[in-house]
mmCIF file with all atom_site columns, C-alpha atoms in Angstrom:
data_model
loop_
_atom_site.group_PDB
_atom_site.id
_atom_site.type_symbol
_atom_site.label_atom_id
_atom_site.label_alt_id
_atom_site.label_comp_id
_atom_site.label_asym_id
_atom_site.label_entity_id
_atom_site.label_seq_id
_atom_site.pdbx_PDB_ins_code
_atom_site.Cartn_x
_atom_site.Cartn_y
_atom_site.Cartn_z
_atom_site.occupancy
_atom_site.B_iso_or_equiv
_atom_site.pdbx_formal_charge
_atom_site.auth_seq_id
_atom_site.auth_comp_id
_atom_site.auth_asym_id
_atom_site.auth_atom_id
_atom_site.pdbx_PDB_model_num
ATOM 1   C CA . UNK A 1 1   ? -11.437 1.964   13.802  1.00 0.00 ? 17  UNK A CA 1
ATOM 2   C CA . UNK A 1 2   ? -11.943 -1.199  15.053  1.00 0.00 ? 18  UNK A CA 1
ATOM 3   C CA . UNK A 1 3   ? -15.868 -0.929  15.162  1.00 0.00 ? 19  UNK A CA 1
ATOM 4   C CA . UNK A 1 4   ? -15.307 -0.365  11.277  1.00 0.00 ? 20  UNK A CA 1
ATOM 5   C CA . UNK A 1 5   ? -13.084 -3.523  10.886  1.00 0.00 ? 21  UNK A CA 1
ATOM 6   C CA . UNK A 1 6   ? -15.558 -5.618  12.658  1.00 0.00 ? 22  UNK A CA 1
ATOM 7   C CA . UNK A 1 7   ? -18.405 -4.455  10.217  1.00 0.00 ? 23  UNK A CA 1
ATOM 8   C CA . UNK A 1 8   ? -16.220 -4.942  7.318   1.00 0.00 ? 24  UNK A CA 1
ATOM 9   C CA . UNK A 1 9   ? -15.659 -8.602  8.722   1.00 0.00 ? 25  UNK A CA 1
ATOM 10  C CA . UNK A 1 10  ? -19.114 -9.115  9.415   1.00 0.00 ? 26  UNK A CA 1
ATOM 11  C CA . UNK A 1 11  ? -18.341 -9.623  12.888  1.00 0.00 ? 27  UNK A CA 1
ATOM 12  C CA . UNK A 1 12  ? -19.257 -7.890  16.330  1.00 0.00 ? 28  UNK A CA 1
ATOM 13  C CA . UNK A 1 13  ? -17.046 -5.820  17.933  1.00 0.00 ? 29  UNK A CA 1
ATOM 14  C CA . UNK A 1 14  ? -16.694 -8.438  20.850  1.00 0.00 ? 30  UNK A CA 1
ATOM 15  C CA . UNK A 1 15  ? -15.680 -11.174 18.633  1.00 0.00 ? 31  UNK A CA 1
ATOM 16  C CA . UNK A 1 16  ? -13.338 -9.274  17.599  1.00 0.00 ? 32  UNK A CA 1
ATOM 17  C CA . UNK A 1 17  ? -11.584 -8.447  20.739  1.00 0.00 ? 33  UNK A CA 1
ATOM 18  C CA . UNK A 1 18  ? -12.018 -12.244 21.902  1.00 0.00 ? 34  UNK A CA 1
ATOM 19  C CA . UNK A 1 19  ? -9.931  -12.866 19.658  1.00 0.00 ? 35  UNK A CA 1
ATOM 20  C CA . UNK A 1 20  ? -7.294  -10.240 19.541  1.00 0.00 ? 36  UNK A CA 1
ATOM 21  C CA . UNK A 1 21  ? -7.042  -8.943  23.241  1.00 0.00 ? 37  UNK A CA 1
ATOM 22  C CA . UNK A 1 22  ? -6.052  -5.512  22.542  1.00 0.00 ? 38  UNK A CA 1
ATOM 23  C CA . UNK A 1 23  ? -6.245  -3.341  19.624  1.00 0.00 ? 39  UNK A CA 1
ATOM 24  C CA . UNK A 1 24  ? -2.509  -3.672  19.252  1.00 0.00 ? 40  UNK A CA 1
ATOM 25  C CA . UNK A 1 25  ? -2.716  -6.765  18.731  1.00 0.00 ? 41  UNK A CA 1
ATOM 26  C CA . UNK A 1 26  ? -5.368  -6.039  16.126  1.00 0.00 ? 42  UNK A CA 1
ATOM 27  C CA . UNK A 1 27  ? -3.212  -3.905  14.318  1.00 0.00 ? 43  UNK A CA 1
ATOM 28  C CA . UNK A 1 28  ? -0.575  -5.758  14.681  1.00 0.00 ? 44  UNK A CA 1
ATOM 29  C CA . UNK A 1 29  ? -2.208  -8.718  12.780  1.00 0.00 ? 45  UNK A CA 1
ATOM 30  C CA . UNK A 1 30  ? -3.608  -6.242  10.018  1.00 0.00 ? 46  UNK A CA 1
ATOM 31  C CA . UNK A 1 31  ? -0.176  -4.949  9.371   1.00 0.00 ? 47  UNK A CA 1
ATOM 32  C CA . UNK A 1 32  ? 0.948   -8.769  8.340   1.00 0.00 ? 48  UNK A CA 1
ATOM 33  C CA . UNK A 1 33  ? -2.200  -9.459  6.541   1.00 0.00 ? 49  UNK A CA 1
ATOM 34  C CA . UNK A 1 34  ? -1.540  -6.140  4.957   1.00 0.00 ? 50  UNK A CA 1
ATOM 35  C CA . UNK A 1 35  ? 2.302   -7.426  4.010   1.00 0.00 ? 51  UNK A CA 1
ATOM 36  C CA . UNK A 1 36  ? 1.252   -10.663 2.559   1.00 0.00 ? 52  UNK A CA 1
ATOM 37  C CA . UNK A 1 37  ? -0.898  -9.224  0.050   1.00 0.00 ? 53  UNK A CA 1
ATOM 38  C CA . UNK A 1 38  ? 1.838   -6.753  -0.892  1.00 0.00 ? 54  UNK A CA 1
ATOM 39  C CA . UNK A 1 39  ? 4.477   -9.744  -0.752  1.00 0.00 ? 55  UNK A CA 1
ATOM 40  C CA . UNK A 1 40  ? 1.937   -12.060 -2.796  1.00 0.00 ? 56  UNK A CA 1
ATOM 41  C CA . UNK A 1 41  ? 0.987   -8.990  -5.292  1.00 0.00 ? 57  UNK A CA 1
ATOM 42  C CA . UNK A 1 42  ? 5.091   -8.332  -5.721  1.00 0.00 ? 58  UNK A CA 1
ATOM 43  C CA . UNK A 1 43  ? 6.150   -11.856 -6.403  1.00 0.00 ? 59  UNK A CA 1
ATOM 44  C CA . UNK A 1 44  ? 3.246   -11.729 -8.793  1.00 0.00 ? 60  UNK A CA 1
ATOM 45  C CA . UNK A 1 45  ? 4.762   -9.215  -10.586 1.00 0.00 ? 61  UNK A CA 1
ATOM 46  C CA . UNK A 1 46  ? 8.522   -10.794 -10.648 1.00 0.00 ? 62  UNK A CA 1
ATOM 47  C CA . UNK A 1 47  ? 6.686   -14.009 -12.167 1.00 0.00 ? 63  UNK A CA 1
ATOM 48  C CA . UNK A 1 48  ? 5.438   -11.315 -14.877 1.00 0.00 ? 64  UNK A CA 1
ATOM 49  C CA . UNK A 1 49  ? 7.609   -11.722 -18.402 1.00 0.00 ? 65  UNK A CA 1
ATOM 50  C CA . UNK A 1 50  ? 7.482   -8.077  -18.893 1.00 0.00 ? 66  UNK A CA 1
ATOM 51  C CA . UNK A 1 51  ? 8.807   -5.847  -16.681 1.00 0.00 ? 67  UNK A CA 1
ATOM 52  C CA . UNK A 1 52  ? 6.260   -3.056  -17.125 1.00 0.00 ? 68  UNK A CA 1
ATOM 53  C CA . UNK A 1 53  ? 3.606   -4.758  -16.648 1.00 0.00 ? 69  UNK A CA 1
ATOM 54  C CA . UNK A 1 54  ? 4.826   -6.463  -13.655 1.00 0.00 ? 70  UNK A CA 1
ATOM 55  C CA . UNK A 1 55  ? 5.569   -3.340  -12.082 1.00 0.00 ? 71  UNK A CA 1
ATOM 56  C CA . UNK A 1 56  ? 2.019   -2.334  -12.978 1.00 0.00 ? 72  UNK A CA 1
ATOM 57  C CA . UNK A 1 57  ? 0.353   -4.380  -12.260 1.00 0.00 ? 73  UNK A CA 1
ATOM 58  C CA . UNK A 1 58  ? 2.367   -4.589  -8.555  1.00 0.00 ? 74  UNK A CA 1
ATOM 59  C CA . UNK A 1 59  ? 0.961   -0.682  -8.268  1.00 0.00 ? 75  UNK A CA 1
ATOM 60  C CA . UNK A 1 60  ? -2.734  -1.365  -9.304  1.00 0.00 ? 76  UNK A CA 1
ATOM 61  C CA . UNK A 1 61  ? -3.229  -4.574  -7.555  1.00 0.00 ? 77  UNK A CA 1
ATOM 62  C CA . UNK A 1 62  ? -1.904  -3.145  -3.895  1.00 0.00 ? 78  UNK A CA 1
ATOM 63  C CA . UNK A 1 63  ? -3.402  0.257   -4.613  1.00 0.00 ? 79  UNK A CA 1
ATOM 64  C CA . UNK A 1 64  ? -6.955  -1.549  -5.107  1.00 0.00 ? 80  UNK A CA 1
ATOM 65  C CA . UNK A 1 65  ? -6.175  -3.531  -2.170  1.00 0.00 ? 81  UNK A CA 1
ATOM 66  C CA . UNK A 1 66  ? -6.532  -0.572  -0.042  1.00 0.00 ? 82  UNK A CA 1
ATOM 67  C CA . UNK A 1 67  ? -2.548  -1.043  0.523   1.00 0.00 ? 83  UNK A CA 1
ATOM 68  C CA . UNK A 1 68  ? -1.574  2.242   2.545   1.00 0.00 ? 84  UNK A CA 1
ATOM 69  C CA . UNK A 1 69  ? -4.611  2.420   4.754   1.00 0.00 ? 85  UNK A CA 1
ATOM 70  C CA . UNK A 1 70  ? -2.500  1.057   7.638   1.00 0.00 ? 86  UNK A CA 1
ATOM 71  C CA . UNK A 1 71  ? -0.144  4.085   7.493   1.00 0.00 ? 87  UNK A CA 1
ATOM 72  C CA . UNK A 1 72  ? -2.324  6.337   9.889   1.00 0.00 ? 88  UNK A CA 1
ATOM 73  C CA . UNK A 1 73  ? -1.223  3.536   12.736  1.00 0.00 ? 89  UNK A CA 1
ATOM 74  C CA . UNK A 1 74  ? 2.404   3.956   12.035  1.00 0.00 ? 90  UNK A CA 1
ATOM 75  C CA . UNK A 1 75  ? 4.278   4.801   15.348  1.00 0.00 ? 91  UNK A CA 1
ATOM 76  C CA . UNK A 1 76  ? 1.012   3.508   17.506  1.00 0.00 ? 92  UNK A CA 1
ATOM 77  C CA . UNK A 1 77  ? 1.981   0.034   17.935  1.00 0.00 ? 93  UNK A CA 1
ATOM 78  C CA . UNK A 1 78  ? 4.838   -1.643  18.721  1.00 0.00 ? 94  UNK A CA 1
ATOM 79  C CA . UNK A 1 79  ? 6.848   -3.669  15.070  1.00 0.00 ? 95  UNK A CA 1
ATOM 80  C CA . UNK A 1 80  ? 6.634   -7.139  15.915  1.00 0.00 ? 96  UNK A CA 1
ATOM 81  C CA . UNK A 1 81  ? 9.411   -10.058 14.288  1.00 0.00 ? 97  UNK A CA 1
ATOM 82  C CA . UNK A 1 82  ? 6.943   -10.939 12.048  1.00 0.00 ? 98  UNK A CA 1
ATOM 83  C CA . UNK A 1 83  ? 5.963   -7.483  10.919  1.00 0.00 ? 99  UNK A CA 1
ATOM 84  C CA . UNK A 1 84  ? 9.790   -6.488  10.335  1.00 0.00 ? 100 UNK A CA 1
ATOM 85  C CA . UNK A 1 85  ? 10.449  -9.653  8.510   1.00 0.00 ? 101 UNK A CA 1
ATOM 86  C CA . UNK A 1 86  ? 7.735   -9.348  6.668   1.00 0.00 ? 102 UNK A CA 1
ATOM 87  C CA . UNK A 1 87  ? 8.421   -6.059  6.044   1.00 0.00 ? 103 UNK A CA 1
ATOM 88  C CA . UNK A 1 88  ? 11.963  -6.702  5.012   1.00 0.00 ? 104 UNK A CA 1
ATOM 89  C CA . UNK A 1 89  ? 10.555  -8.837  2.646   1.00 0.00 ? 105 UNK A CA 1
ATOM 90  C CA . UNK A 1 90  ? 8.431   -6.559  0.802   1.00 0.00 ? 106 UNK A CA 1
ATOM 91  C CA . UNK A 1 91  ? 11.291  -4.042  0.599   1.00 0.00 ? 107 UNK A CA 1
ATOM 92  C CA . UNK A 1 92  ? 13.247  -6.573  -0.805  1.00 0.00 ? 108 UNK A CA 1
ATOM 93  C CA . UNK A 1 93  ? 10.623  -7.717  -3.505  1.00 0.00 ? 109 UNK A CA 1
ATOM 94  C CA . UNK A 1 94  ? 9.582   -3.818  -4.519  1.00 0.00 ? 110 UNK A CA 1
ATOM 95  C CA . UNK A 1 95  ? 13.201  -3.141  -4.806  1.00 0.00 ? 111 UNK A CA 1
ATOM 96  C CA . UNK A 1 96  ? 14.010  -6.002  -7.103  1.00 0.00 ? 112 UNK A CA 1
ATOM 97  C CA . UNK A 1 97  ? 10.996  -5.122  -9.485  1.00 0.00 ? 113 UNK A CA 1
ATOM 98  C CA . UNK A 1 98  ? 12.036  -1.349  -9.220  1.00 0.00 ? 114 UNK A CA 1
ATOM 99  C CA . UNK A 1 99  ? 15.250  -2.622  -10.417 1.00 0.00 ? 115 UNK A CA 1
ATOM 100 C CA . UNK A 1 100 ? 14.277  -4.841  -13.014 1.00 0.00 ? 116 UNK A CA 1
ATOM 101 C CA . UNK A 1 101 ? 12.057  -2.135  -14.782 1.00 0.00 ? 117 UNK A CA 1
ATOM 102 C CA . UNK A 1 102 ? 14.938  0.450   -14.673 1.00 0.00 ? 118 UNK A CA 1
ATOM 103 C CA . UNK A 1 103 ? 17.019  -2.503  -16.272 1.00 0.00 ? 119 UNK A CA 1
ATOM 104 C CA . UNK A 1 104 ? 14.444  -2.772  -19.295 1.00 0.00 ? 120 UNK A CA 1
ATOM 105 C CA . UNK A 1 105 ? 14.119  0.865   -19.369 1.00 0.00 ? 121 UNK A CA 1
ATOM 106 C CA . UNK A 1 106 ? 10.666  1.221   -18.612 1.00 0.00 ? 122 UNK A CA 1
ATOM 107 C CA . UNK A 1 107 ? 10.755  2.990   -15.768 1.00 0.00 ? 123 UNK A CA 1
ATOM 108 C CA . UNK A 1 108 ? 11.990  6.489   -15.555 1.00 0.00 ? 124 UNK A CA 1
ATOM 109 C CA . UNK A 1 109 ? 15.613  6.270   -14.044 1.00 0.00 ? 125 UNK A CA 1
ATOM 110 C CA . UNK A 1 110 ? 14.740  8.945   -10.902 1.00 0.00 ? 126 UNK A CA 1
ATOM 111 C CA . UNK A 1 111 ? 11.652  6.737   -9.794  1.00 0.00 ? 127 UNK A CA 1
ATOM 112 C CA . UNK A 1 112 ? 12.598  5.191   -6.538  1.00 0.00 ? 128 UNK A CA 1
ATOM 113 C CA . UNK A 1 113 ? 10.903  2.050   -4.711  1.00 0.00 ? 129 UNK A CA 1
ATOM 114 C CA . UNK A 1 114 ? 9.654   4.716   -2.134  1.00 0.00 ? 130 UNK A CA 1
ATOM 115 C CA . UNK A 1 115 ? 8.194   6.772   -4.871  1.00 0.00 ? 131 UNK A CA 1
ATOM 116 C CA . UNK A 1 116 ? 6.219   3.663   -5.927  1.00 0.00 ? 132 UNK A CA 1
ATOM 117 C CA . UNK A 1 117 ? 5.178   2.751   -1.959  1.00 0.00 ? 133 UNK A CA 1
ATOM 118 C CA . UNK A 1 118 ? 4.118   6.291   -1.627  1.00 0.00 ? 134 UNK A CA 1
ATOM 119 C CA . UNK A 1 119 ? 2.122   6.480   -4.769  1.00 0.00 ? 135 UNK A CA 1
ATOM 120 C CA . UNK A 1 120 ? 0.667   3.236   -3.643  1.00 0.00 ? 136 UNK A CA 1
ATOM 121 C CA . UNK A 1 121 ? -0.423  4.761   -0.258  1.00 0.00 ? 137 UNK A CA 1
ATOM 122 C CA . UNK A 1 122 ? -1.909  7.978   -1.778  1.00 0.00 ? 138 UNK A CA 1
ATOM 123 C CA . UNK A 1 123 ? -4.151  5.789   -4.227  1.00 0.00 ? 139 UNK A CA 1
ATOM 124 C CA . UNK A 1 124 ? -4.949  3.218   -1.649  1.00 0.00 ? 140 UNK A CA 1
ATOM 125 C CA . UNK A 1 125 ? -7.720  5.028   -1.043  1.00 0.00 ? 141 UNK A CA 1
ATOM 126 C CA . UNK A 1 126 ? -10.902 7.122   -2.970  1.00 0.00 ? 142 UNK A CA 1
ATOM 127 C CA . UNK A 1 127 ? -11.637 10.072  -0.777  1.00 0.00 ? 143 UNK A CA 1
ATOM 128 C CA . UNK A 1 128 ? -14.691 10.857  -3.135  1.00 0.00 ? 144 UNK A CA 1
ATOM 129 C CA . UNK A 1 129 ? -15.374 7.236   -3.022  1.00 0.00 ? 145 UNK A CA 1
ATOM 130 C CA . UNK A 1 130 ? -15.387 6.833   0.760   1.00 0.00 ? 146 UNK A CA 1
ATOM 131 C CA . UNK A 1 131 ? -17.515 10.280  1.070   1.00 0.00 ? 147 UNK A CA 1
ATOM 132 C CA . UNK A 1 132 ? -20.025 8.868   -1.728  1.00 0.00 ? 148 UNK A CA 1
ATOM 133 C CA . UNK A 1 133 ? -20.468 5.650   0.312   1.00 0.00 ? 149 UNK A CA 1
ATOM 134 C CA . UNK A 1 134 ? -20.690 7.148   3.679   1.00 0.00 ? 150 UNK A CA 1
ATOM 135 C CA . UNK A 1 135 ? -23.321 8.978   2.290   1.00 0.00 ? 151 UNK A CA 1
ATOM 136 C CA . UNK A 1 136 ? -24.978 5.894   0.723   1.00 0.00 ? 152 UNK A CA 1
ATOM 137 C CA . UNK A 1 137 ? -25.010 7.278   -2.456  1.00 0.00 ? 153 UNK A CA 1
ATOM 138 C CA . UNK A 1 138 ? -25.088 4.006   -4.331  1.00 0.00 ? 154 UNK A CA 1
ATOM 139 C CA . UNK A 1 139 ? -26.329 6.296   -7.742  1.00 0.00 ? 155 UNK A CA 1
ATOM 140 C CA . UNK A 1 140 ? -22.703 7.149   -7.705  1.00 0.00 ? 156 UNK A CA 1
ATOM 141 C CA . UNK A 1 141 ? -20.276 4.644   -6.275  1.00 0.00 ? 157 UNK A CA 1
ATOM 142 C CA . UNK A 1 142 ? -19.626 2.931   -9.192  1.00 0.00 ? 158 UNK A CA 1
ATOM 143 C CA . UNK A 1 143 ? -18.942 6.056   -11.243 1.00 0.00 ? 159 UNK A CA 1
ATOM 144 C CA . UNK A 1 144 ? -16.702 7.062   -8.293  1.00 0.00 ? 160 UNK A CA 1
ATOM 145 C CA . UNK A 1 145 ? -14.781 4.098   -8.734  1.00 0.00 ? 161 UNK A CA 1
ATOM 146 C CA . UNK A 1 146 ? -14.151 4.014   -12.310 1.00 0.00 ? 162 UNK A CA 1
ATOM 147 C CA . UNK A 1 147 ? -12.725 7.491   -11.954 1.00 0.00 ? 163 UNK A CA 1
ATOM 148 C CA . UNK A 1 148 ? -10.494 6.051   -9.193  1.00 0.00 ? 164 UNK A CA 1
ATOM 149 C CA . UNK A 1 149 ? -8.909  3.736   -11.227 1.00 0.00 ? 165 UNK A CA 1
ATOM 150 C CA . UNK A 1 150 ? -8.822  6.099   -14.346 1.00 0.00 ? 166 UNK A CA 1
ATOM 151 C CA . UNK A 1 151 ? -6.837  8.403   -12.405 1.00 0.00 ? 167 UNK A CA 1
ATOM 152 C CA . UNK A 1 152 ? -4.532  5.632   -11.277 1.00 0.00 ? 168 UNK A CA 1
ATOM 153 C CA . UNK A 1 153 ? -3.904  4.527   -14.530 1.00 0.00 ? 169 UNK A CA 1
ATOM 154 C CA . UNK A 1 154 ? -2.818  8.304   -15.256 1.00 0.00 ? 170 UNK A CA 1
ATOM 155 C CA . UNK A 1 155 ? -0.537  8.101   -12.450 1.00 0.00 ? 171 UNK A CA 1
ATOM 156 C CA . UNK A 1 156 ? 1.043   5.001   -13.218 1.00 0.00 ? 172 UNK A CA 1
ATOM 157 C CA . UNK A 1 157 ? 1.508   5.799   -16.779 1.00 0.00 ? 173 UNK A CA 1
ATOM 158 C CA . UNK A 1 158 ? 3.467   8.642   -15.242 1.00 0.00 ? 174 UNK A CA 1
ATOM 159 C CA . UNK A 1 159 ? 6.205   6.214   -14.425 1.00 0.00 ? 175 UNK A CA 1
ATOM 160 C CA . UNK A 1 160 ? 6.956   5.353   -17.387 1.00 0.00 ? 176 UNK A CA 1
ATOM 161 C CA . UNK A 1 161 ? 10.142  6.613   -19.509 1.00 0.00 ? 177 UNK A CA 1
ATOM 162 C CA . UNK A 1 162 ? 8.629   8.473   -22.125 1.00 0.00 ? 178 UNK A CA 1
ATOM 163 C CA . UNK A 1 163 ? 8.580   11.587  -19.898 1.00 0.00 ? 179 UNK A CA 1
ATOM 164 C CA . UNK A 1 164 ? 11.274  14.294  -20.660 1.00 0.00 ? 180 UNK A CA 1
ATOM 165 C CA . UNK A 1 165 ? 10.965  16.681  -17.068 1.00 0.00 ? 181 UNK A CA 1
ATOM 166 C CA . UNK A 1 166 ? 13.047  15.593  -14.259 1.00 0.00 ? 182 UNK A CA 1
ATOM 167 C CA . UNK A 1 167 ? 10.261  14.960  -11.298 1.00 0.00 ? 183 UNK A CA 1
ATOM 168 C CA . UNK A 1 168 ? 10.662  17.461  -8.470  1.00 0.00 ? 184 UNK A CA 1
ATOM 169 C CA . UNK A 1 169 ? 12.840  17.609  -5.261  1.00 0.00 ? 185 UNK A CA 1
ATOM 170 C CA . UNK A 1 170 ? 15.107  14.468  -4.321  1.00 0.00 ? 186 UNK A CA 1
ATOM 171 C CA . UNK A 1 171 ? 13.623  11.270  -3.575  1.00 0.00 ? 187 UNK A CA 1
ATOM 172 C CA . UNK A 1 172 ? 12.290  10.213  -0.526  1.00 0.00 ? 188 UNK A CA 1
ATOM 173 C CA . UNK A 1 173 ? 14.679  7.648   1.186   1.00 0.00 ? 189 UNK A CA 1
ATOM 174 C CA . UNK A 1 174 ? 13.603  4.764   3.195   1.00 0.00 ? 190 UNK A CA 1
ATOM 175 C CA . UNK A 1 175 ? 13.858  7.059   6.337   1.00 0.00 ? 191 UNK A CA 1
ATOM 176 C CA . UNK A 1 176 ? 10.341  8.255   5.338   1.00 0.00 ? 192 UNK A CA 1
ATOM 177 C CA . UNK A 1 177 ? 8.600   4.784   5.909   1.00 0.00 ? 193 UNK A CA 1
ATOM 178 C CA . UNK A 1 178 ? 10.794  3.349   8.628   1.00 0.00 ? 194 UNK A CA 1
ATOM 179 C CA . UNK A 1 179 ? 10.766  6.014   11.102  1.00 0.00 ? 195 UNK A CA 1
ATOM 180 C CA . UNK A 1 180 ? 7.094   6.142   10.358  1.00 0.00 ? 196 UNK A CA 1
ATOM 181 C CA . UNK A 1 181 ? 6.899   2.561   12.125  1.00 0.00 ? 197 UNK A CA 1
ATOM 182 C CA . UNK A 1 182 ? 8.907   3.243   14.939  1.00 0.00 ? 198 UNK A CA 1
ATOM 183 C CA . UNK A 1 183 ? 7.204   2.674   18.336  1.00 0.00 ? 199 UNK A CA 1
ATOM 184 C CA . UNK A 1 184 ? 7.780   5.243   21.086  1.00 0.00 ? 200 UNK A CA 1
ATOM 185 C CA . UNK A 1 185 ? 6.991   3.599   24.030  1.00 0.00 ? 201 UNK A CA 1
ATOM 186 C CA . UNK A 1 186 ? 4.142   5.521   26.112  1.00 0.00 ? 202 UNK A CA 1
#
């Protein structure tokens, strides 16, 4: 993974670890970038007049951010201050736009803010659209991607009120994300 992030950042793998001494560390420091694009993106959304489209736009920007791609690490690296405050943060933020759209009533009442962060993590990422590019099939990538966000806009529209079925099974609690993070020491 860290071979990938130094092509992505157009640097070498050994500037990379001059830098960051360990790939904890690494990860560590992607996890907060991570958070301040989901904190930015959130407050974004508060600023927003209307509370759908704050919340919305919340979902599409972090999902097109790649939000969620992080997740695979959970429980590999120790939560530093800064991650946990930052994370405590974005909990904060998601739950007061969660809140505010089930105030305006355009959010279905049995949406949770974990629905939304999982939904956000599952549409992160473009399997077809990572497969099409690993294969360098620039013919396609583009039609790849306009399907991803088609189908996100389906998803999200999902959210809204207008739907009369209950959705399926209790909601996920917070459990689900932050025993996800914890660290077991190895």
């Amino acid at each position: 993974m860290a071979a990938a992030i130094a092509a992505a950042a157009g640097v070498g793998i050994g500037s990379l670890y001059r830098r960051y001494r360990t790939k904890e560390e690494l990860f560590q420091r992607l996890a907060e970038l991570s958070l301040d694009s989901w904190n930015q993106a959130a407050e974004r959304g508060l600023a927003e007049d209307d509370p759908w489209e704050g919340l919305a736009g919340f979902i599409v920007t972090c999902a097109e951010f790649g939000q969620g791609s992080l997740a695979p690490i959970a429980g590999t690296i120790e939560v530093t201050e800064e991650m946990q405050a930052k994370s405590n943060r974005s909990d904060a933020l998601l739950a007061a736009l969660v809140e505010r759209a089930h105030q305006a009533g355009v959010l279905r009442p049995d949406v949770t803010a974990v629905d939304i962060s999982l939904l956000i993590e599952q549409y992160g990422r473009s399997p077809a659209l990572d497969q099409l590019r690993k294969q360098g099939r620039d013919d396609l990538v583009q039609a790849a991607a306009d399907a991803h966000k088609r189908v996100l806009a389906i998803a999200v529209d999902g959210l809204r009120t207008c739907h009369p079925n209950p959705l399926p099974g209790d909601p996920p609690t917070d459990r689900l994300f932050t025993d996800r993070w914890a660290h077991e020491a190895r």
